[in-house]
Short mmCIF file of C-alpha atoms in Angstrom, two decimals:
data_model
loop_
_atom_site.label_atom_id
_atom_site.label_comp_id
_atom_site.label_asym_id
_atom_site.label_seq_id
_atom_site.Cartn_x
_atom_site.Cartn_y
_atom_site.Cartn_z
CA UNK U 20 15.97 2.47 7.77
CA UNK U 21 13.30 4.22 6.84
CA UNK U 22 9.86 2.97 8.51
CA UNK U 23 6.30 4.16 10.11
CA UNK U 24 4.81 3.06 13.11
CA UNK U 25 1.01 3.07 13.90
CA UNK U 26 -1.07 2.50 16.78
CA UNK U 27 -2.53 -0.91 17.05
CA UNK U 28 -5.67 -2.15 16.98
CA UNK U 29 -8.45 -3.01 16.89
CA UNK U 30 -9.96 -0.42 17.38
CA UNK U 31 -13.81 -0.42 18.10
CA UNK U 32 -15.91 2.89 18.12
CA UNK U 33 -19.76 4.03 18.58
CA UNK U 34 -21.23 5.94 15.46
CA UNK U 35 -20.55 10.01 16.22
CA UNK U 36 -17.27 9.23 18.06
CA UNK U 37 -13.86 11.05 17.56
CA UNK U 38 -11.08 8.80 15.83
CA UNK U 39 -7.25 9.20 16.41
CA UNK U 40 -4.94 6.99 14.91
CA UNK U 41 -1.52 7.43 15.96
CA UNK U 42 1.47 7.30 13.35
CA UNK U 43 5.11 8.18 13.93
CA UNK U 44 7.94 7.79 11.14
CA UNK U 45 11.63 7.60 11.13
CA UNK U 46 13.51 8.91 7.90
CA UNK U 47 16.03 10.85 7.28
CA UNK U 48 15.17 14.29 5.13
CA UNK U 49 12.16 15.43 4.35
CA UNK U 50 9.73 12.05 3.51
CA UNK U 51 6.10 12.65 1.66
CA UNK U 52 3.17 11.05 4.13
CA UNK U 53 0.03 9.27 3.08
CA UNK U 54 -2.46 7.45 4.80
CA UNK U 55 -4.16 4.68 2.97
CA UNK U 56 -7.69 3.16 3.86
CA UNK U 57 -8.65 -1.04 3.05
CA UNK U 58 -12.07 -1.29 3.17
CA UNK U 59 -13.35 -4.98 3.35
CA UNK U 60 -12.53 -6.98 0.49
CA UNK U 61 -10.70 -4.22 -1.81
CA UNK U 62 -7.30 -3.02 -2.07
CA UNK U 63 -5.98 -0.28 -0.73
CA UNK U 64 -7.11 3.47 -1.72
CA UNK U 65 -5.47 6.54 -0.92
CA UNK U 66 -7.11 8.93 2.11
CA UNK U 67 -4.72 11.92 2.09
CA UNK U 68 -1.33 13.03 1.80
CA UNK U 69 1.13 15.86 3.06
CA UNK U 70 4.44 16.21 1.00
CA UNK U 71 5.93 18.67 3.53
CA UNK U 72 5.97 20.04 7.03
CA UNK U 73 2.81 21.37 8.61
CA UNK U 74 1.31 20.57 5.31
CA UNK U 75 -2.46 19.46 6.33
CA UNK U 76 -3.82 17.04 4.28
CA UNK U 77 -7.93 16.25 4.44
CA UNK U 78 -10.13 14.34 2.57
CA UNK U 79 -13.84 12.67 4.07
CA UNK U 80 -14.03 14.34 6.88
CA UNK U 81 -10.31 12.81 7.88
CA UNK U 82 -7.40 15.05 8.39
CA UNK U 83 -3.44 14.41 9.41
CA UNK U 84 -1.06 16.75 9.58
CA UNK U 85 2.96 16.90 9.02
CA UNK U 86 4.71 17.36 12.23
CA UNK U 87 8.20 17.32 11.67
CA UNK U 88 9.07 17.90 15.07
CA UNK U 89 7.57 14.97 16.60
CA UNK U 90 7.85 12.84 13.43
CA UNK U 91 4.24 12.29 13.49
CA UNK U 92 0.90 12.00 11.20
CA UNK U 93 -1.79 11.07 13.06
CA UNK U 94 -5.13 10.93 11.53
CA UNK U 95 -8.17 12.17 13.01
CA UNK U 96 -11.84 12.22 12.19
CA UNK U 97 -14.63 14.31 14.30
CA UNK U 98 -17.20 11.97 13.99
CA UNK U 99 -16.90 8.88 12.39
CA UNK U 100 -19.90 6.33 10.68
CA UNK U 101 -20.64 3.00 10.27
CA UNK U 102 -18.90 2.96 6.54
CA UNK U 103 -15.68 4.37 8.29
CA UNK U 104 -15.26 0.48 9.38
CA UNK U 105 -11.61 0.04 7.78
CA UNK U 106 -7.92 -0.80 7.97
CA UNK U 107 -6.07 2.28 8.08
CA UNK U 108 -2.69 2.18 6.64
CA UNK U 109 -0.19 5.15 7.37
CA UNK U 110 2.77 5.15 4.99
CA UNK U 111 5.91 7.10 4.02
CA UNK U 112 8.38 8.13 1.17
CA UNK U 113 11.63 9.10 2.08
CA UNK U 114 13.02 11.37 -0.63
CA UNK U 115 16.34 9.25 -0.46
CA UNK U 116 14.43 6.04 -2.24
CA UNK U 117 11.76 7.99 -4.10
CA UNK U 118 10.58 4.75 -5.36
CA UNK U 119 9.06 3.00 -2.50
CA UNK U 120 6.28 3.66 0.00
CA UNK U 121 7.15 1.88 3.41
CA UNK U 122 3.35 0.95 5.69
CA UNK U 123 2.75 0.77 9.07
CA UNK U 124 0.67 -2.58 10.18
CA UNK U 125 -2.28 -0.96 9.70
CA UNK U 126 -4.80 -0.01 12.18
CA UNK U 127 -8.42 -1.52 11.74
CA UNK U 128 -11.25 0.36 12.88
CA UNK U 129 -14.51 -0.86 13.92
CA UNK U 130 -18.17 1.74 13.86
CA UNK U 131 -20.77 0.40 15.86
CA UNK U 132 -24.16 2.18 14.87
CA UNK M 2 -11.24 4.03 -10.72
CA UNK M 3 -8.16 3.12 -12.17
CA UNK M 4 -7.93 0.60 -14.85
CA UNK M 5 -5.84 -2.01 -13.05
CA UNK M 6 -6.81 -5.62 -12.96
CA UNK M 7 -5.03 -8.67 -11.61
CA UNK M 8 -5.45 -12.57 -12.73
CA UNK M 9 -6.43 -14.69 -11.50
CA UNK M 10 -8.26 -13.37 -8.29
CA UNK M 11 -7.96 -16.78 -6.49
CA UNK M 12 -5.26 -19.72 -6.82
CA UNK M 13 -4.92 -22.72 -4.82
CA UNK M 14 -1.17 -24.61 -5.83
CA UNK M 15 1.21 -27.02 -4.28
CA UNK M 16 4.20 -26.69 -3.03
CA UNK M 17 6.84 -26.23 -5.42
CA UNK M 18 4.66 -26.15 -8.43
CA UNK M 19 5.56 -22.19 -10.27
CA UNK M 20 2.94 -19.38 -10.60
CA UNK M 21 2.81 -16.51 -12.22
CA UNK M 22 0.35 -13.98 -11.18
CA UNK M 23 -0.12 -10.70 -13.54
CA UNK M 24 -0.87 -7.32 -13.21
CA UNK M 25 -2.81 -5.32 -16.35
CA UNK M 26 -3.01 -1.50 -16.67
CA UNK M 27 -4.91 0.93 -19.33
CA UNK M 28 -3.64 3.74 -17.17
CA UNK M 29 0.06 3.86 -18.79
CA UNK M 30 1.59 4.81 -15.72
CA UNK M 31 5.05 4.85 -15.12
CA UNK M 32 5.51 2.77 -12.21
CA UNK M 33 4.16 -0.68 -11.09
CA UNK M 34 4.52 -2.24 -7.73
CA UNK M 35 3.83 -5.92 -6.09
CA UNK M 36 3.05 -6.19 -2.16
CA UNK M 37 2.08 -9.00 -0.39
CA UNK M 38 -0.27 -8.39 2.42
CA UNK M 39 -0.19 -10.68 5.54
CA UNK M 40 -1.58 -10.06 9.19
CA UNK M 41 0.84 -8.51 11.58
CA UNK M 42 2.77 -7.09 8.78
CA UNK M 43 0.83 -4.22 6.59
CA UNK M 44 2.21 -4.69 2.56
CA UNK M 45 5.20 -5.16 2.19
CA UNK M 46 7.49 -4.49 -1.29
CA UNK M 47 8.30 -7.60 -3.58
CA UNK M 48 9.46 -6.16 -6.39
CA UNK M 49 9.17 -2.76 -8.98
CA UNK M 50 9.53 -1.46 -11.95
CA UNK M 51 9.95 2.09 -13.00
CA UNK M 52 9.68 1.47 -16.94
CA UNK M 53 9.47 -1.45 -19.38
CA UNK M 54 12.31 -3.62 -18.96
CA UNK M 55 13.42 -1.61 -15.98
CA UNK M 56 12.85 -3.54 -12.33
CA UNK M 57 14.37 -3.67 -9.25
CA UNK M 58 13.73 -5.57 -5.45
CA UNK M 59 11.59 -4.46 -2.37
CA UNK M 60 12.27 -6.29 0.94
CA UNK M 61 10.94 -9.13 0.41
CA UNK M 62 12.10 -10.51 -3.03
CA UNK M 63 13.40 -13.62 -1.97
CA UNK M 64 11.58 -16.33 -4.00
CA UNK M 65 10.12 -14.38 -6.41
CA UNK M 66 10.74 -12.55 -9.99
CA UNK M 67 9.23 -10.29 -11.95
CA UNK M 68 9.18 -9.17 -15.62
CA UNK M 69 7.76 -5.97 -17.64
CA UNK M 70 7.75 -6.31 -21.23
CA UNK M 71 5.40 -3.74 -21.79
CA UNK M 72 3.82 -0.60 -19.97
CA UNK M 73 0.95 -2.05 -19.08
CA UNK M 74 1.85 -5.80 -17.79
CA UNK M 75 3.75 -6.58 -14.88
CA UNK M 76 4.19 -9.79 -14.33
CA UNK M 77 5.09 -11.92 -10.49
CA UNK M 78 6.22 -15.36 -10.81
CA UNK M 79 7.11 -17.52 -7.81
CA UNK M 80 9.63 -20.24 -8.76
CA UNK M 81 8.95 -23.02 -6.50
CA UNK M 82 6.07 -22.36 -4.52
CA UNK M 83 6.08 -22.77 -0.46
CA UNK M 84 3.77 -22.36 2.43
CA UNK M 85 5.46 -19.59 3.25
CA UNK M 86 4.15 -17.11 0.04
CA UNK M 87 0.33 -17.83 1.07
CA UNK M 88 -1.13 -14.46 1.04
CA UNK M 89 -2.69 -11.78 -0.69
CA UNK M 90 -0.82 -9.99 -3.21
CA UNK M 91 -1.49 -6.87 -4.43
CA UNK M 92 -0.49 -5.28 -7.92
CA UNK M 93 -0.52 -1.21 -7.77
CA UNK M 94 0.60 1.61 -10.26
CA UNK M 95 1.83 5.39 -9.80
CA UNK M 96 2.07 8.07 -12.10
CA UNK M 97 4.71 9.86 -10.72
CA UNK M 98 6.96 8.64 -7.70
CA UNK M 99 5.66 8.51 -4.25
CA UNK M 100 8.81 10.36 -2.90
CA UNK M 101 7.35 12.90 -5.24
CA UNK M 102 4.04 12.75 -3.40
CA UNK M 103 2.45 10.26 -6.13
CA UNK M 104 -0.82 8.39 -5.68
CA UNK M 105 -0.65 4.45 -5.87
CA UNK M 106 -3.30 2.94 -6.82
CA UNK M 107 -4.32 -0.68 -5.95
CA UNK M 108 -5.27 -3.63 -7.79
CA UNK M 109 -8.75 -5.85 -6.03
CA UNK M 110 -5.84 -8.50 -4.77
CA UNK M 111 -4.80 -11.87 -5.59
CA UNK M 112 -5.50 -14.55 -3.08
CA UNK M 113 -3.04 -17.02 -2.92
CA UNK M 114 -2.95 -20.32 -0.82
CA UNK M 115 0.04 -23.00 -0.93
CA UNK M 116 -0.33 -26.16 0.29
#
C-alpha cells in the first residue's frame, strides 16, 4: 500500500545548524507530498507541499523537493532556531485514493540555543 | 487560522462507557477527517467524510463511528470504550482533496484517557 517513511528521531541540534530529515514514499502513480510540522501542544499545520516531480516546495526557511526517482522528500533547513523545536510529519496522497493523506512517524526535532 | 474547534479538549471515561467527541467548522469545507495520534505511530485515519451524510473508513475504524449531518459537524463516537482508544484525536478539514494537493487543517486535539 501506499505509505511514507521518515527518519527517526530524536533529533537534537545547536541553534545555526543544518537540518535534514529524511522521507521516502512508496505509491504507485504520481502521489502529492506534504510535510506537516506539530509544534508543542497544537495540532498539526502544514510546512510545504510539492504536487509533482521536481516540484520544490519552501516555506520558513524549509525546503523539500519531489524526487521521483529515488521516491524521496527530504526536508532541509540551512540554519535552524530555537522555535524550529517540532515534530515533523512527512505525508503523502496517492492519486489512486485522493481522499486520504498517509504520515510517516514523525520526526521530532530538538534546537538547543 | 481556520475556524475548527473540537469538544471537549480533555475526557477521562471508563471502560465501556460511549463517547462522542465532535468536530465544529465555520470554514464550510468539503472534507472532514478524524486521526488519532499515538507515539510510535504518526496519525493515523479513523474515519471521513467527503459531504454531509457521505462517510467512509480509514485504517483504523474498528471501534468507532462517525456521523455528518451537517457541513460543519462531524461527529466520532466510540461505542464501548477500551484502554486501547487512549490517545489524542485530532479533527481536521480540507477544501479540496489532498490527492489534489489540498491543505488539511488541524483541530487543537482531543485528549482522551480510558481507564
Amino acid at each position: 500500500g501506499d505509505s511514507v517513511t521518515q527518519m527517526e528521531g530524536p533529533v537534537t541540534l545547536s541553534e545555526e545548524a543544518f537540518l535534514t530529515i529524511n522521507c521516502t514514499y512508496t505509491a504507485t502513480g504520481y502521489p502529492s507530498l506534504f510535510w506537516y510540522v506539530q509544534y508543542p501542544g497544537e495540532g498539526l499545520q502544514l510546512l510545504l507541499k510539492a504536487t509533482k516531480a521536481d516540484d520544490k516546495g519552501s516555506n520558513k526557511g524549509f525546503e523539500a523537493t519531489y524526487r521521483k526517482e529515488t521516491t524521496s522528500f527530504h526536508l532541509e533547513k540551512g540554519s535552524v532556531q530555537v522555535s524550529d523545536s517540532a515534530v515533523y510529519f512527512c505525508a503523502l496522497s496517492a492519486r489512486s485514493n485522493d481522499y486520504k493523506l498517509s504520515f510517516g512517524a514523525g520526526t521530532t526535532v530538538t534546537v538547543r540555543a | 487560522d481556520a475556524g475548527i474547534t473540537q469538544s471537549p479538549r480533555h475526557k477521562v471515561t471508563e471502560t465501556g462507557t460511549p463517547v462522542t467527541l465532535r468536530c465544529h467548522q465555520t470554514e464550510n469545507h468539503r472534507y472532514m477527517y478524524w486521526y488519532r495520534q499515538d507515539p510510535g505511530h504518526g496519525l493515523r485515519l479513523i474515519h471521513y467524510s467527503y459531504g454531509v451524510k457521505d462517510t467512509d473508513k480509514g485504517e483504523v475504524s474498528d471501534g468507532y463511528s462517525v456521523s455528518r449531518s451537517k457541513t460543519e459537524d462531524f461527529l466520532l463516537t466510540l461505542e464501548s470504550a477500551t484502554s486501547s482508544q487512549t490517545s489524542v484525536y485530532f479533527c481536521a478539514i480540507s477544501e479540496d482533496s489532498p490527492g489534489q494537493g489540498g491543505e488539511q487543517f488541524f483541530g487543537p486535539g482531543t485528549r482522551l484517557t480510558v481507564l
